[in-house]
Coordinates of C-alpha atoms in Angstrom, one line a residue:
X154 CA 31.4 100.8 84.8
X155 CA 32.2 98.8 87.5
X156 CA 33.0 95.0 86.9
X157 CA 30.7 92.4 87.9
X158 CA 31.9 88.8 89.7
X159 CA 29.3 86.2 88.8
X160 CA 29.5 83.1 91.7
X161 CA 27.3 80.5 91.0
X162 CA 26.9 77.0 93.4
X163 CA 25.1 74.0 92.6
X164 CA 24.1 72.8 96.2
X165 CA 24.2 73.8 99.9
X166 CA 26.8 72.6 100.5
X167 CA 28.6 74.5 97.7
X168 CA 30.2 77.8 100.0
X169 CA 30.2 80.8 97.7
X170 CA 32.5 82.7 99.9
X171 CA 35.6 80.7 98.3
X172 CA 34.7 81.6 94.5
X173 CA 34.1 85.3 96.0
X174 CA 37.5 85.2 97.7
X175 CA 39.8 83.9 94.3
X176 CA 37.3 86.4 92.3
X177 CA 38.6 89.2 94.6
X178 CA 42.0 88.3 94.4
X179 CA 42.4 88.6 90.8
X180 CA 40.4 91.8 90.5
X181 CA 42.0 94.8 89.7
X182 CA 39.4 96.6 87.9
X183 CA 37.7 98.3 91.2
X184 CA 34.8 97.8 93.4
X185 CA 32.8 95.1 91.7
X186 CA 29.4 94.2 91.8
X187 CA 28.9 90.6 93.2
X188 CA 25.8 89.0 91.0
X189 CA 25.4 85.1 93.0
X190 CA 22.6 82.6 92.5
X191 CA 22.2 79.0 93.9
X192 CA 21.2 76.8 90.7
X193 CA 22.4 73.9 88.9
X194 CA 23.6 74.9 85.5
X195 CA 22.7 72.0 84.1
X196 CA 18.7 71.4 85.4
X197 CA 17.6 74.6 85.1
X198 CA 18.3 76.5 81.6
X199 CA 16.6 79.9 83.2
X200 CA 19.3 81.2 85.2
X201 CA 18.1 84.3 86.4
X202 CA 21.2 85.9 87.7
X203 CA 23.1 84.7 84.8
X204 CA 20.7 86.1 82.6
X205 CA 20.6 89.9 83.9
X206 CA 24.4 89.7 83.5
X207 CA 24.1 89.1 79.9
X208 CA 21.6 91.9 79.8
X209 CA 24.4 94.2 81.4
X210 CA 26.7 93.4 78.7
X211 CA 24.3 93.6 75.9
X212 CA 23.5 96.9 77.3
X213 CA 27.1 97.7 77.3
X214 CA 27.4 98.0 81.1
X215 CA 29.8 96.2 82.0
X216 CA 33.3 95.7 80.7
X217 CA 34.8 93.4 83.2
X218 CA 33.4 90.2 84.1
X219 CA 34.9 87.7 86.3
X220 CA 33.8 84.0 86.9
X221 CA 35.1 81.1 89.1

């Protein structure tokens, strides 16, 4: 099972290389699988991303998730 990061930004301005880079750092689980998505988490309730990572866990897929 590999673990998944899960980077979400609000805007464009938002630079998901930063999240990716402190997710990285604290990862010592082995190669991860990066899930990102540009979407407010407030407007929009149907985060797509974030909802196929909660299908991975419910699945039992994943046993490491880390978030910024």
């Amino acid at each position: 099972m590999k673990p998944i990061i899960y980077i979400r930004t609000s805007t464009t301005e938002q630079h998901p290389e930063n999240q990716l880079k402190d997710c990285s750092a604290i990862n010592s689980y082995g190669e991860p699988l990066v899930m990102q998505e540009q979407q407010s988490a407030w407007k929009d309730d149907k985060r797509e991303v974030f909802q196929q990572v909660i299908a991975l866990i419910k699945q039992g897929q994943v046993k490491h998730l880390i978030v910024w």
